[in-house]
Coordinates of C-alpha atoms in Angstrom, one line a residue:
X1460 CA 85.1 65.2 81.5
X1461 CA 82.8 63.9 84.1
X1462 CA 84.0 64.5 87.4
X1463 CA 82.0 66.0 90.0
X1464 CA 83.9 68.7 91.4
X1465 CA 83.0 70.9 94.0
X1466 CA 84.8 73.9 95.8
X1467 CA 83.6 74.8 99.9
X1468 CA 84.2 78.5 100.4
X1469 CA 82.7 81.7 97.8
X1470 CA 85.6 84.0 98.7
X1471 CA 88.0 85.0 95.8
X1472 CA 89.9 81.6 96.0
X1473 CA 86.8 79.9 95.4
X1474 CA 85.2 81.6 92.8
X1475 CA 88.5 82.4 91.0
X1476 CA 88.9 78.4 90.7
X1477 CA 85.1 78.0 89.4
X1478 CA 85.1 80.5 87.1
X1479 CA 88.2 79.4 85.2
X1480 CA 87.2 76.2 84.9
X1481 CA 83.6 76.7 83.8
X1482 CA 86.1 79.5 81.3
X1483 CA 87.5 75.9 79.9
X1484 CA 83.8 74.4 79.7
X1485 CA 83.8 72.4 83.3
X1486 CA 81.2 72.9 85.7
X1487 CA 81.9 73.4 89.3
X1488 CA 79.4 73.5 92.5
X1489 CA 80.3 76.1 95.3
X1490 CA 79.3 75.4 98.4
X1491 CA 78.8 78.5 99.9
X1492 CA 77.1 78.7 103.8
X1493 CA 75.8 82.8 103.1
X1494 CA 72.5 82.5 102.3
X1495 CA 72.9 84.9 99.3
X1496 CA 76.2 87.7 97.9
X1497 CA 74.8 90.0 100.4
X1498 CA 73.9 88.1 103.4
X1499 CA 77.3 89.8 105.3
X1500 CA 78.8 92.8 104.7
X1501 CA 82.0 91.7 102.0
X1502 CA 85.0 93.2 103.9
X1503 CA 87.3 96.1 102.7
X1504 CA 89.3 96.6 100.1
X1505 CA 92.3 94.5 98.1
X1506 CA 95.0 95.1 96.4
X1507 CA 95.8 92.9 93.4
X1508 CA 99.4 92.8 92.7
X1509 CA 100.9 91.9 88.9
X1510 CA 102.0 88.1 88.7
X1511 CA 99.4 87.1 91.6
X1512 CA 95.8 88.5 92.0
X1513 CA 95.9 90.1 88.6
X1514 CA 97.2 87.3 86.9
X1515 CA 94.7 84.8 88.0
X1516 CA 92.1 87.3 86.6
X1517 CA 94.1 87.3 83.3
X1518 CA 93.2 83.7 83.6
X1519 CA 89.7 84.2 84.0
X1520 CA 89.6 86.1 81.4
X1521 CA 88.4 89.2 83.2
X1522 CA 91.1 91.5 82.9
X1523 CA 89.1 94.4 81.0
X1524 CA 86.1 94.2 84.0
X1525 CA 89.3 94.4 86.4
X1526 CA 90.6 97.5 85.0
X1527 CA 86.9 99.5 85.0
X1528 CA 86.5 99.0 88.5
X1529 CA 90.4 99.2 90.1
X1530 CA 91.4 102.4 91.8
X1531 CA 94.9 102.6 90.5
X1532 CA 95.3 106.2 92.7
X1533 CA 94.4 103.5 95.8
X1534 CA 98.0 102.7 96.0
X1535 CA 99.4 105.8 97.4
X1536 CA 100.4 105.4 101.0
X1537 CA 101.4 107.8 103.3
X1538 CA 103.4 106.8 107.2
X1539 CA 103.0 109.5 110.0
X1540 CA 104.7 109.0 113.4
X1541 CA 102.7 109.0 116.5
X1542 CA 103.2 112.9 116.6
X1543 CA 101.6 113.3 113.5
X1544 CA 104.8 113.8 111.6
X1545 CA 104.7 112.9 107.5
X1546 CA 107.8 110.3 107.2
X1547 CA 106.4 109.2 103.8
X1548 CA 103.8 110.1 101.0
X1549 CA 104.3 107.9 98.5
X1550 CA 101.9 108.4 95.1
X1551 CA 101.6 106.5 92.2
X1552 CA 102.7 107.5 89.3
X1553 CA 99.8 107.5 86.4
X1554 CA 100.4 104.6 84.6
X1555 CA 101.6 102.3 87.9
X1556 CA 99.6 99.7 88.4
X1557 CA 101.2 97.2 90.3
X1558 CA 99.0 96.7 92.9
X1559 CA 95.3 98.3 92.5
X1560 CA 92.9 98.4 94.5
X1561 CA 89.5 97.1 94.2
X1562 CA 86.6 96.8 96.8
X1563 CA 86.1 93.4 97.9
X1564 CA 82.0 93.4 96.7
X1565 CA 83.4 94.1 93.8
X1566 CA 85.7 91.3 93.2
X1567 CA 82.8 89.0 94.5
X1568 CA 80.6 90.3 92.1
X1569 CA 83.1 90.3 89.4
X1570 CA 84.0 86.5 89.5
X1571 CA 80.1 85.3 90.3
X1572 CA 79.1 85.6 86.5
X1573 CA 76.7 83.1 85.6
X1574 CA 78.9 80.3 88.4
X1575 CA 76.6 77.6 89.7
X1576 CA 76.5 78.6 93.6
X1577 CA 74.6 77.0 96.1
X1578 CA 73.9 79.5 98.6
X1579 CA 73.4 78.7 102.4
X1580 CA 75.2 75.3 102.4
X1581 CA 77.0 75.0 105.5
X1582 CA 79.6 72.1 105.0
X1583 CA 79.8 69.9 108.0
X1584 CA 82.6 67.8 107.1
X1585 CA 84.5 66.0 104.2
X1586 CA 84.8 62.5 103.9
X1587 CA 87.1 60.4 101.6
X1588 CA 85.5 57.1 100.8
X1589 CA 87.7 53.9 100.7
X1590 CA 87.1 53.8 97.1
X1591 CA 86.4 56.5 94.5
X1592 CA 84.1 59.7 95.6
X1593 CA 84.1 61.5 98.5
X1594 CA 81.3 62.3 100.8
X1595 CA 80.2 66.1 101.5
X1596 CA 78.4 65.9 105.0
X1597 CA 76.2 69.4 105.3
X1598 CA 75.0 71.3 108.6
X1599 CA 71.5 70.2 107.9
X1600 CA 72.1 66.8 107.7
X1601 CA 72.2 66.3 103.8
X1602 CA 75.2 64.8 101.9
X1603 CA 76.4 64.2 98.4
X1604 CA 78.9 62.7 96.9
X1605 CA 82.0 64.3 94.7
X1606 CA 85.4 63.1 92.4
X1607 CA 87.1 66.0 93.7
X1608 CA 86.5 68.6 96.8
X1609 CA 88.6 71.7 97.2
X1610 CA 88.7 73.3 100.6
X1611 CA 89.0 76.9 99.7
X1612 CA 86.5 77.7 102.9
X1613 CA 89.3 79.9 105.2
X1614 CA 91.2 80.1 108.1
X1615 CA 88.5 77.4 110.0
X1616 CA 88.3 75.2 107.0
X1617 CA 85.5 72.6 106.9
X1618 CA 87.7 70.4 104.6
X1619 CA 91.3 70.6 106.0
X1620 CA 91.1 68.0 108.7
X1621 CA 90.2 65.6 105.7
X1622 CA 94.1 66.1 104.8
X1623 CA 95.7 67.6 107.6
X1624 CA 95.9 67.4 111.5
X1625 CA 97.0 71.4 112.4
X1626 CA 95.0 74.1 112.9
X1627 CA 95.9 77.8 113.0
X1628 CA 97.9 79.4 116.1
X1629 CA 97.8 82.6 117.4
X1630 CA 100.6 84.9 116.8
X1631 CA 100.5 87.3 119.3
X1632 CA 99.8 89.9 117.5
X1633 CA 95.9 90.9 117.4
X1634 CA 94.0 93.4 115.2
X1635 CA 91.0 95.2 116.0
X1636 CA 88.9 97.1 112.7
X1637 CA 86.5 99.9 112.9
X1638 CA 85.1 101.9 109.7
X1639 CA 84.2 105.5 108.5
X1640 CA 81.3 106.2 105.8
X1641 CA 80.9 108.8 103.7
X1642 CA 84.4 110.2 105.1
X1643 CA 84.7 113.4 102.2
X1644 CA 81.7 114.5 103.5
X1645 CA 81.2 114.1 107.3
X1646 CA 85.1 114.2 107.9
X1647 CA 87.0 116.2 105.3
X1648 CA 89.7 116.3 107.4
X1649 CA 90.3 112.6 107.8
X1650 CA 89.7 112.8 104.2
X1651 CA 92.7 114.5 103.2
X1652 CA 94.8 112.8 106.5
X1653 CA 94.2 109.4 104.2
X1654 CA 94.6 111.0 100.8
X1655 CA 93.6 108.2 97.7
X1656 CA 95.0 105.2 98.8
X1657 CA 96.2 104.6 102.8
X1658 CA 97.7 106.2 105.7
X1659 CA 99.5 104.3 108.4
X1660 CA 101.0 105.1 111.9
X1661 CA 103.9 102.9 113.3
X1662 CA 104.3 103.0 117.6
X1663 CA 106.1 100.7 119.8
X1664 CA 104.8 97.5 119.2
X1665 CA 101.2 99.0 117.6
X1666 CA 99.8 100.2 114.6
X1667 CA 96.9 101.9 113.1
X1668 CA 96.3 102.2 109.4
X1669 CA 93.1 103.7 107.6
X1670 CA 92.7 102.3 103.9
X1671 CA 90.0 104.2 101.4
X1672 CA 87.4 101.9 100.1
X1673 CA 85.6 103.4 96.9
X1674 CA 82.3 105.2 98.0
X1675 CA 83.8 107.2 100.6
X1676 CA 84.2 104.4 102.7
X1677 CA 87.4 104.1 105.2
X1678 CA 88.2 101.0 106.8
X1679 CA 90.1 101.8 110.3
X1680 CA 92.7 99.0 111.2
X1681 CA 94.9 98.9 114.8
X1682 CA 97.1 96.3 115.4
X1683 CA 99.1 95.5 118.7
X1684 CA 100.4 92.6 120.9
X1685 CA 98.1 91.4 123.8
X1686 CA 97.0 87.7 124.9
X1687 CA 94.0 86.6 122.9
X1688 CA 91.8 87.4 126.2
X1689 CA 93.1 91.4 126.2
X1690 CA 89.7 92.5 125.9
X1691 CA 88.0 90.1 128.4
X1692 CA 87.0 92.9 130.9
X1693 CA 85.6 94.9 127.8
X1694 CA 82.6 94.6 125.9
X1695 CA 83.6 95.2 122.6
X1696 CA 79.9 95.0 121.5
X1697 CA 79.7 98.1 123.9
X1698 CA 81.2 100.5 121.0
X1699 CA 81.6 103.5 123.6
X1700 CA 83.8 101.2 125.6
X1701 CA 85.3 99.4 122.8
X1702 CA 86.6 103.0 121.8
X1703 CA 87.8 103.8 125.3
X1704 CA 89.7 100.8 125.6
X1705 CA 91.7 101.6 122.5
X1706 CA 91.9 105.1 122.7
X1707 CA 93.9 104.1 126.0
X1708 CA 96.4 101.7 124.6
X1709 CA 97.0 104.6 121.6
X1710 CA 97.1 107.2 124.4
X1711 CA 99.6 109.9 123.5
X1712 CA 99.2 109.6 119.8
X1713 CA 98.3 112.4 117.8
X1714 CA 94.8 113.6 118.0
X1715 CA 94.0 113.5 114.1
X1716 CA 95.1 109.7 114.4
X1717 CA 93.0 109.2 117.7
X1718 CA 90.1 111.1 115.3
X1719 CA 90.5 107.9 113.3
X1720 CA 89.1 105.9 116.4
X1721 CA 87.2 108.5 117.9
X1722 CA 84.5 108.5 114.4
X1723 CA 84.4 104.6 114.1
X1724 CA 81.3 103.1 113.9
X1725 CA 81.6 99.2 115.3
X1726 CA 84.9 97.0 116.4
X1727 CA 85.3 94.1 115.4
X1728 CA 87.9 91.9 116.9
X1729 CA 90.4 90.2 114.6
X1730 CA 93.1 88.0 116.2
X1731 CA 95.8 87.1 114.2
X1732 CA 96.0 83.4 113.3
X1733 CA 98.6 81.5 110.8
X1734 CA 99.1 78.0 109.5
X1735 CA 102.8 76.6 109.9
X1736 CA 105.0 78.1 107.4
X1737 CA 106.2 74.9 105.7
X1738 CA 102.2 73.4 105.7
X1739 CA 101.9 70.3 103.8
X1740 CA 100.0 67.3 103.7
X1741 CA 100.7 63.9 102.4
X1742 CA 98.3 63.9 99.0
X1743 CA 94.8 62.4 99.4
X1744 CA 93.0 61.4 96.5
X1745 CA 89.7 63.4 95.9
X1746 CA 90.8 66.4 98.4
X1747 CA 92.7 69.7 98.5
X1748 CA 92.9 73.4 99.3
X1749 CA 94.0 76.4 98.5
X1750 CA 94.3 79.7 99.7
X1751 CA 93.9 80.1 104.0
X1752 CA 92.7 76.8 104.1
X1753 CA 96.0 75.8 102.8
X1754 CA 98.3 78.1 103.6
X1755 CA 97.0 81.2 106.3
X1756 CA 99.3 83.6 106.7
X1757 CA 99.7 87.1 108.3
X1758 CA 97.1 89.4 106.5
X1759 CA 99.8 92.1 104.9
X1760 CA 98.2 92.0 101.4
X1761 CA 99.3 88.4 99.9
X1762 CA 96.3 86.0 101.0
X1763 CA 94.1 87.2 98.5
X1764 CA 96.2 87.3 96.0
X1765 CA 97.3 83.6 96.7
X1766 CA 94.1 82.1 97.0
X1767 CA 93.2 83.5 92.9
X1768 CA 96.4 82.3 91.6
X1769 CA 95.8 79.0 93.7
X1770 CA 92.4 79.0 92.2
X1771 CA 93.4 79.6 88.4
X1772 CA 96.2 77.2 88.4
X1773 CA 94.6 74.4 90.0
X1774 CA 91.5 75.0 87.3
X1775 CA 94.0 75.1 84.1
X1776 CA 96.1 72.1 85.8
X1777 CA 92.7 70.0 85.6
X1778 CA 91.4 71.4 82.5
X1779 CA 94.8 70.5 80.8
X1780 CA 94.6 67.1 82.1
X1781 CA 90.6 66.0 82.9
X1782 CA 91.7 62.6 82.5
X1783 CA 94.0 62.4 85.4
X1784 CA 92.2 64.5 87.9
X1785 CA 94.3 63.2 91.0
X1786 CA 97.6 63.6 89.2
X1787 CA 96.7 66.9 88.4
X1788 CA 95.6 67.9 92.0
X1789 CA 99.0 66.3 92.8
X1790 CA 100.7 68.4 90.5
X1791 CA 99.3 71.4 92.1
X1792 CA 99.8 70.8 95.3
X1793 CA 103.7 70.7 94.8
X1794 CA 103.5 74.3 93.4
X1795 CA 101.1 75.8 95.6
X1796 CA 103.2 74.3 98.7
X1797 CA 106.2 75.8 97.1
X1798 CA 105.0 79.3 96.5
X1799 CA 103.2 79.8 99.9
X1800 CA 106.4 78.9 102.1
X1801 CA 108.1 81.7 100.5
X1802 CA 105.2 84.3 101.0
X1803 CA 104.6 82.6 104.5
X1804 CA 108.0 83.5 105.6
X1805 CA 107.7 86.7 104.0
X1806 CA 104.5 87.9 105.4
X1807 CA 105.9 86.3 108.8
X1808 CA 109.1 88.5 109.1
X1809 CA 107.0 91.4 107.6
X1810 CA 104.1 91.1 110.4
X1811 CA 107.4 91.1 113.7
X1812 CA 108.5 94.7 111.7
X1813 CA 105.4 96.2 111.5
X1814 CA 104.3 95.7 115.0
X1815 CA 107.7 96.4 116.6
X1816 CA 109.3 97.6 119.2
X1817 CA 111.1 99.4 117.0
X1818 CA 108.7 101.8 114.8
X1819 CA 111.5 102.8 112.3
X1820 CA 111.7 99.1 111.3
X1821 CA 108.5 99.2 109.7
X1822 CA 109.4 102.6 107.9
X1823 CA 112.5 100.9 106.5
X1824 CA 110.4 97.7 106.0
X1825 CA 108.6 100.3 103.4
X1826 CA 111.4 101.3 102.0
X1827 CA 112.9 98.4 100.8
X1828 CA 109.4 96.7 99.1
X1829 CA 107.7 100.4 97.6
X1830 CA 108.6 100.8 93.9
X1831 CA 110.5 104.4 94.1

């Protein structure tokens, strides 16, 4: 095979779809527009769940590497009420390992390998030509020309208006994240509030959830519905007032919940976007996507996971087939578009329970999708 393929985007999508095709002896170019692995800080943790994330590893043949560097004990989740109450303390059991988790650095680092990356190459645009090839228009001007380019570059993709018109819409719901270090040490009592895995705190129509990272690392989530301007009398570079704004919308809550926000270091702002459930896009030849690009969702633990199995399956569907590139892109697109409607809808009902009017819905929510 001699196409030129390239993928826009070094995220797990990405990099799960180069490195099983250069597994099956095909290179790939990632365009990626950090200037290095460790140009940004990688994000928190992920949990890889059996028959999606960890499957597309399987793929990859990195299985083993997974394993070494999972938190298995990562799963265990534990729901308080706003008063501090325990609800539910669910903990793994010692050979469950449905969904692990593993730090997001380290998935990046695990899939890199020996890939060919090009680091700090801002895609422009993508351009089909009339005939065979399409044309890769870069920030700085420069171009080059590929067989096939797959969008796997996020919620903003660079690639998708190549294929498709829509662009993501606010839900209504936003998220705002904040983060603890060195948490056993500085805060053993948060510590032990969090436990292995995750603790999470359902109100009326908000949320908060801290999630271990490995290192003693916590990442601190809140979630609530406001307009997308909420915070436009607060500075949320200001981290005093960035606190003070959200300790008043959690007023009331218990104070070893408010501790959560009352130790976090930065906010960062998070709105909630999505892509239309049933998002599809009549075939172009030399184009694609996968993972947010494709398909964005509500972040409840699937997009990840998507984006790898995305990746591996469109690698093995061109590998199996190098002669027929577009039929095989075609081929993929049909079970990608099939798969991520369901999860959409999923992760769309799931998102209105969680940040409910109704806390208990997201406690029964719980209860219907944790393994007893």
């Amino acid at each position: 095979m001699r196409h030129r393929i390239a993928v826009v985007g070094g995220g797990p999508g990405g990099l799960t779809f180069a490195r099983v095709l250069h597994r099956h002896g095909y290179p790939v170019a990632v365009l990626e527009r950090d200037s290095a692995p460790d140009s940004r800080p990688p994000g928190g943790t992920l949990d890889l769940h059996e028959g999606l994330g960890q499957l597309a590893l399987e793929k990859a043949g990195l299985v083993a590497e997974f394993q070494a560097l999972s938190r298995p004990e990562g799963q265990a989740m534990r729901i308080l009420d706003t008063a501090g109450t325990v609800l539910r303390d669910w903990r793994p059991g010692p050979d469950e390992r449905a969904n692990p988790e593993i730090d997001r650095g380290q998935l990046r680092d695990l899939l890199l390998g020996s890939l060919d990356v090009r680091w700090g190459r801002e895609v422009a645009r993508v351009v089909p030509e009339a005939g065979d090839g399409v044309v890769v228009h870069f920030a700085d001007g420069r171009q080059e020309t590929f067989d096939l380019v797959v969008g796997a570059d996020g919620a903003w993709s660079r690639v998708r208006p190549a294929v498709s018109p829509v662009t993501p819409q606010y839900t209504g719901v936003t998220s705002v994240e904040t983060s603890l270090d060195d948490v056993d040490t500085r805060h053993p009592d948060l510590a032990r509030l969090i436990g292995d895995g995750s603790v999470a705190v359902y109100g009326v129509n908000r949320s908060l959830v801290a999630q271990r990272n490995s290192g003693g690392h916590v990442k601190v989530y809140v979630k609530f519905r406001a307009p997308l301007d909420w915070h436009a009398d607060v500075d949320l570079a200001d981290v005093e007032a960035a606190r003070s704004s959200l300790l008043a919308l959690f007023d009331g809550w218990a104070a070893p919940v408010l501790d959560l926000l009352g130790h976090g270091g930065a906010f960062v702002h998070r709105p909630i976007f999505v892509l239309p459930e049933s998002h599809t896009w009549a075939h172009v030849r030399g184009v694609t996507l996968l993972g947010d690009a494709a398909h964005l969702m509500p972040p409840l633990g699937a997009g990840a996971n998507l984006a790898m199995l995305d990746g591996a399956e469109l690698a093995e569907s061109i590998a199996a087939d190098p002669d027929d590139l577009d039929g095989a892109v075609g081929a993929f697109e049909e079970r990608m578009s099939a798969r991520a409607g369901r999860w959409a809808r999923i992760t769309t009902a799931g998102l209105e329970r969680l940040v409910s009017p109704d806390p208990a819905d997201a406690v029964a929510l719980f209860d219907e999708v944790q393994r007893s």
